[in-house]
Tab-separated table of C-alpha atoms in Angstrom:
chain	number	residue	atom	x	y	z
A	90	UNK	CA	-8.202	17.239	2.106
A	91	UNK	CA	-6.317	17.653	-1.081
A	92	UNK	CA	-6.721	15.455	-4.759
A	93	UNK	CA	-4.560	12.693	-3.764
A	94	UNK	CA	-6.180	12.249	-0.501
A	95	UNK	CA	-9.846	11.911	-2.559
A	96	UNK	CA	-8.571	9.963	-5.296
A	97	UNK	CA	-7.146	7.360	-2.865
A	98	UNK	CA	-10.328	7.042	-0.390
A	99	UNK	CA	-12.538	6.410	-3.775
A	100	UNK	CA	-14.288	10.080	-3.530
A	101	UNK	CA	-13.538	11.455	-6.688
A	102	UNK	CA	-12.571	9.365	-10.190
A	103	UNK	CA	-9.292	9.806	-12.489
A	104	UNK	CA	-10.789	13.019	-14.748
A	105	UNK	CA	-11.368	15.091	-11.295
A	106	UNK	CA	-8.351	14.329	-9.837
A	107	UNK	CA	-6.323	15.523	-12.878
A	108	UNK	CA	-8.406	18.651	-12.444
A	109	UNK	CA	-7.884	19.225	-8.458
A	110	UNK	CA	-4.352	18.073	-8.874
A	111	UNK	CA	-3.316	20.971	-11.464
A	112	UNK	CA	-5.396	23.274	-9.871
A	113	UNK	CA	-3.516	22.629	-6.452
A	114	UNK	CA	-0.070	22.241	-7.986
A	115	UNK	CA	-1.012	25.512	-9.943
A	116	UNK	CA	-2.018	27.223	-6.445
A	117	UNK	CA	1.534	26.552	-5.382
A	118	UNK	CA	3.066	28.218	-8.179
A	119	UNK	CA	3.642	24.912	-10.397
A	120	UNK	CA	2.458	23.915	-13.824
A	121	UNK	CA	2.259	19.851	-13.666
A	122	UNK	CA	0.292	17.640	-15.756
A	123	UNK	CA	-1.281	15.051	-13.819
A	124	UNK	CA	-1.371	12.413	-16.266
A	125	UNK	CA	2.516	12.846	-16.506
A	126	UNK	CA	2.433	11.896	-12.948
A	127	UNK	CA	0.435	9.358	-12.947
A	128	UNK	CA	2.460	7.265	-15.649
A	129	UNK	CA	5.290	7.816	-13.548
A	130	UNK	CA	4.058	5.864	-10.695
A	131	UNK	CA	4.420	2.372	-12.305
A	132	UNK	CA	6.516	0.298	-9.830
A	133	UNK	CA	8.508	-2.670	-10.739
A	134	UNK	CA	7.829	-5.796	-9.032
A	135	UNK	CA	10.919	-7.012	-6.206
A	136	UNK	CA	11.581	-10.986	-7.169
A	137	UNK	CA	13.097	-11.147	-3.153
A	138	UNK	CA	10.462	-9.259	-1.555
A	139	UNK	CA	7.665	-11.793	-3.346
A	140	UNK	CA	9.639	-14.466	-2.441
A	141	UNK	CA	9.948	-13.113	1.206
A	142	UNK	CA	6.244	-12.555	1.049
A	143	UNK	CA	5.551	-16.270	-0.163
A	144	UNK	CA	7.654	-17.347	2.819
A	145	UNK	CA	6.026	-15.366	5.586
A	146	UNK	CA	2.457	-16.251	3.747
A	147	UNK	CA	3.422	-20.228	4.282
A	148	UNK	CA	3.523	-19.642	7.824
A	149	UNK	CA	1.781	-16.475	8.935
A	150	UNK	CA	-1.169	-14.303	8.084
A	151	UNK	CA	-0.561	-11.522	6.005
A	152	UNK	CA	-1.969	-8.837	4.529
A	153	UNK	CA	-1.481	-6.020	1.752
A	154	UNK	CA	-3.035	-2.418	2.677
A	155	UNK	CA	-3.083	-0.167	0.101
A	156	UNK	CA	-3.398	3.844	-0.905
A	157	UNK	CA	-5.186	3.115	-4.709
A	158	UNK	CA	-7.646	4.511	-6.927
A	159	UNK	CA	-10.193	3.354	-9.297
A	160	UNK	CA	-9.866	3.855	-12.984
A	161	UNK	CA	-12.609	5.213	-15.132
A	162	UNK	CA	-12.053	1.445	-17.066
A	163	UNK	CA	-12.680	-1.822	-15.835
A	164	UNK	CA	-9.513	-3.628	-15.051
A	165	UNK	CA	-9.149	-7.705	-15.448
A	166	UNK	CA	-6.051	-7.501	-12.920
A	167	UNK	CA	-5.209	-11.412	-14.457
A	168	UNK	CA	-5.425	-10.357	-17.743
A	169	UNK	CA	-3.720	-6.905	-17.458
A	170	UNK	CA	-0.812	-6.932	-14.745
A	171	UNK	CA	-0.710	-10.999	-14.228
A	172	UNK	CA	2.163	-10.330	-12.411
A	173	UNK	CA	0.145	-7.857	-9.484
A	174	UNK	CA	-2.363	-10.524	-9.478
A	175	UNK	CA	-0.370	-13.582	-8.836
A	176	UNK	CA	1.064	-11.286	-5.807
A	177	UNK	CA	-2.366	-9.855	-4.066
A	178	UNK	CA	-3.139	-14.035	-4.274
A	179	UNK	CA	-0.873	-14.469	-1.552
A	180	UNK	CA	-2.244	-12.388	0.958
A	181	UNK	CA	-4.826	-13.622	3.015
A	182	UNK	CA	-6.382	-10.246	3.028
A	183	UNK	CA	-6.239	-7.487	0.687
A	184	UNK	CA	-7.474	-3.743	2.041
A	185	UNK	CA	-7.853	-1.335	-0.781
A	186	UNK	CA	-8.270	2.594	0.041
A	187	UNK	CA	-10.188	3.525	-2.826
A	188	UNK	CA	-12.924	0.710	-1.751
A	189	UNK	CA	-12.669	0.785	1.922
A	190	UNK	CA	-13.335	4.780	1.871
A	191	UNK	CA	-9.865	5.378	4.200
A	192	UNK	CA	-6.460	5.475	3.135
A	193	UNK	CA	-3.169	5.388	5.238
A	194	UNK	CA	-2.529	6.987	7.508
A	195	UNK	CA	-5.961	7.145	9.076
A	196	UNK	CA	-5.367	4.327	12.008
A	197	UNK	CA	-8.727	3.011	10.832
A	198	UNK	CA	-7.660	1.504	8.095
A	199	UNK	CA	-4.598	-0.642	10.166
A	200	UNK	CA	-7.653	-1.399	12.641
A	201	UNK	CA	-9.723	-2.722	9.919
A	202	UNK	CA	-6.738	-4.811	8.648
A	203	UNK	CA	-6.495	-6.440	12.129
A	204	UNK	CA	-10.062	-7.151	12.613
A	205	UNK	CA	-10.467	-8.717	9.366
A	206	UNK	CA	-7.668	-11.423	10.793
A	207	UNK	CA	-8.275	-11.288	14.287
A	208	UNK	CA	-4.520	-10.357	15.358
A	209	UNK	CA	-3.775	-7.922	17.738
A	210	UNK	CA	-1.273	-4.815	16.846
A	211	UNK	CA	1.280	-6.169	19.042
A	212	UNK	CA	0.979	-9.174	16.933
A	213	UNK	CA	1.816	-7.867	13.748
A	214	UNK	CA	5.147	-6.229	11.620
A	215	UNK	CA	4.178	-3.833	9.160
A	216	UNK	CA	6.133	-2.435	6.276
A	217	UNK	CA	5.925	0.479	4.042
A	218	UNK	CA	8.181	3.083	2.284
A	219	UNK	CA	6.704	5.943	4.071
A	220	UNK	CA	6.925	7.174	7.259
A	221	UNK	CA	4.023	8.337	7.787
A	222	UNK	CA	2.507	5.561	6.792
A	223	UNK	CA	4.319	3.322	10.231
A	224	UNK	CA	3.926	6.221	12.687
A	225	UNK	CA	-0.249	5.346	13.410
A	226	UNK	CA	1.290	1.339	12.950
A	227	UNK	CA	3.689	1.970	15.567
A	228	UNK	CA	1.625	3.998	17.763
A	229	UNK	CA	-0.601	1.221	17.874
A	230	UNK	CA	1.872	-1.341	18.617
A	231	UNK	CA	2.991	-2.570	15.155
A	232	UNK	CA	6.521	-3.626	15.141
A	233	UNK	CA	7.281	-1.297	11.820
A	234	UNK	CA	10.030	-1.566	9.211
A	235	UNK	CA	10.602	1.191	6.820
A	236	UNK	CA	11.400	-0.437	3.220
A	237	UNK	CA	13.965	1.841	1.812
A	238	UNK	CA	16.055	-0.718	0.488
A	239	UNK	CA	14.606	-4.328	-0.274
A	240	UNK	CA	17.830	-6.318	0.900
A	241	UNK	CA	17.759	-4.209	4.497
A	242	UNK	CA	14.205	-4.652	5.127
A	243	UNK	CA	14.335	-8.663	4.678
A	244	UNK	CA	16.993	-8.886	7.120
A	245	UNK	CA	15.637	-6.802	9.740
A	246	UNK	CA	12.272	-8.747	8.583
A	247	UNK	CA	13.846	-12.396	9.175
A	248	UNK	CA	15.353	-11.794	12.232
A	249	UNK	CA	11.712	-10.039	13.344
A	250	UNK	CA	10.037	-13.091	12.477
A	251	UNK	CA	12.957	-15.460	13.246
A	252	UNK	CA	12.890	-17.233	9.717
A	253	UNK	CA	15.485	-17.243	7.005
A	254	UNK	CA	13.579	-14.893	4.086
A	255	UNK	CA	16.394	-14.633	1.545
C-alpha cells in the first residue's frame, strides 16, 4: 500500500504524500522530489478525443473513472481548469478515487461505475492508458481499448460502437 495508492483513495492529503513518496523513492535508492513530480503530471487536453466523447455522450451513457487526489486548497474546477470542467459535464457520471475511497484497479470501483448506470460489463467499452487499469475491466467483461495513441483508439472505438467518431 504505497503513497500513490493513499493519495489516490483520499487516505492521506498532498503534504504526506510528498513525505511517503521521498521516503519510498529514497528506500529504493532514489532522491526525487515529489512536488517535481507532481507538476509534471499536467496533461493536455485531446480536441478529437472530446469530440469523440461528445459523440458517444449524444447517444450512449458514459462515464469518467478516475485515480485523483484532493488538494490541501479548495478548487473552483470552472474557474480554474474551465477546460476539465466543460469535459467532466459530459459524462453522465463522474467516479473520483480520492472520494469514492477505491482507485483502479480495485474491480470495485468499475462495479460501482456500472451500478451507478445500471449497464452490465458486457455492455460497456472502457478505455485507459494503462494496462492494468483494463485487465479487472476485461476480466469482468468490458470490451477494453488501451489509449496509446488518440487517432488508434477512436478507430478501434468507432468501429466498437459502430459510429463515425472522427
Amino acid at each position: 500500500d504505497n503513497a500513490w495508492a493513499q493519495l489516490e483513495r483520499g487516505d492521506v492529503g498532498m503534504s504526506e504524500f510528498c513525505l511517503l513518496f521521498e521516503a519510498e523513492a529514497l528506500a529504493l535508492g532514489h532522491r526525487v522530489d515529489a512536488g517535481e513530480v507532481m507538476a509534471g503530471l499536467v496533461g493536455e487536453v485531446r480536441p478529437a478525443m472530446v469530440e469523440a466523447l461528445r459523440r458517444c455522450a449524444e447517444r450512449f451513457k458514459t462515464a469518467c473513472l478516475t485515480n485523483n487526489f484532493l488538494l490541501e486548497r479548495t478548487v473552483d474546477l470552472a474557474a480554474d481548469r474551465p477546460d476539465i470542467a466543460e469535459i467532466y459535464a459530459l459524462f453522465d457520471l463522474v467516479i473520483e478515487s480520492s472520494k469514492v475511497g477505491v482507485r483502479k484497479p480495485d474491480p470495485r470501483f468499475y462495479e460501482m461505475a456500472c451500478e451507478a448506470l445500471s449497464v452490465a460489463p458486457h455492455e460497456v467499452v472502457y478505455l485507459d492508458d494503462l494496462g492494468i487499469n483494463l485487465k479487472p475491466a476485461r476480466a469482468m467483461g468490458m470490451h477494453t481499448i488501451k489509449v496509446t495513441a488518440p487517432d488508434v483508439a477512436l478507430e478501434e472505438l468507432s468501429s466498437v460502437l459502430g459510429i463515425p467518431l472522427a
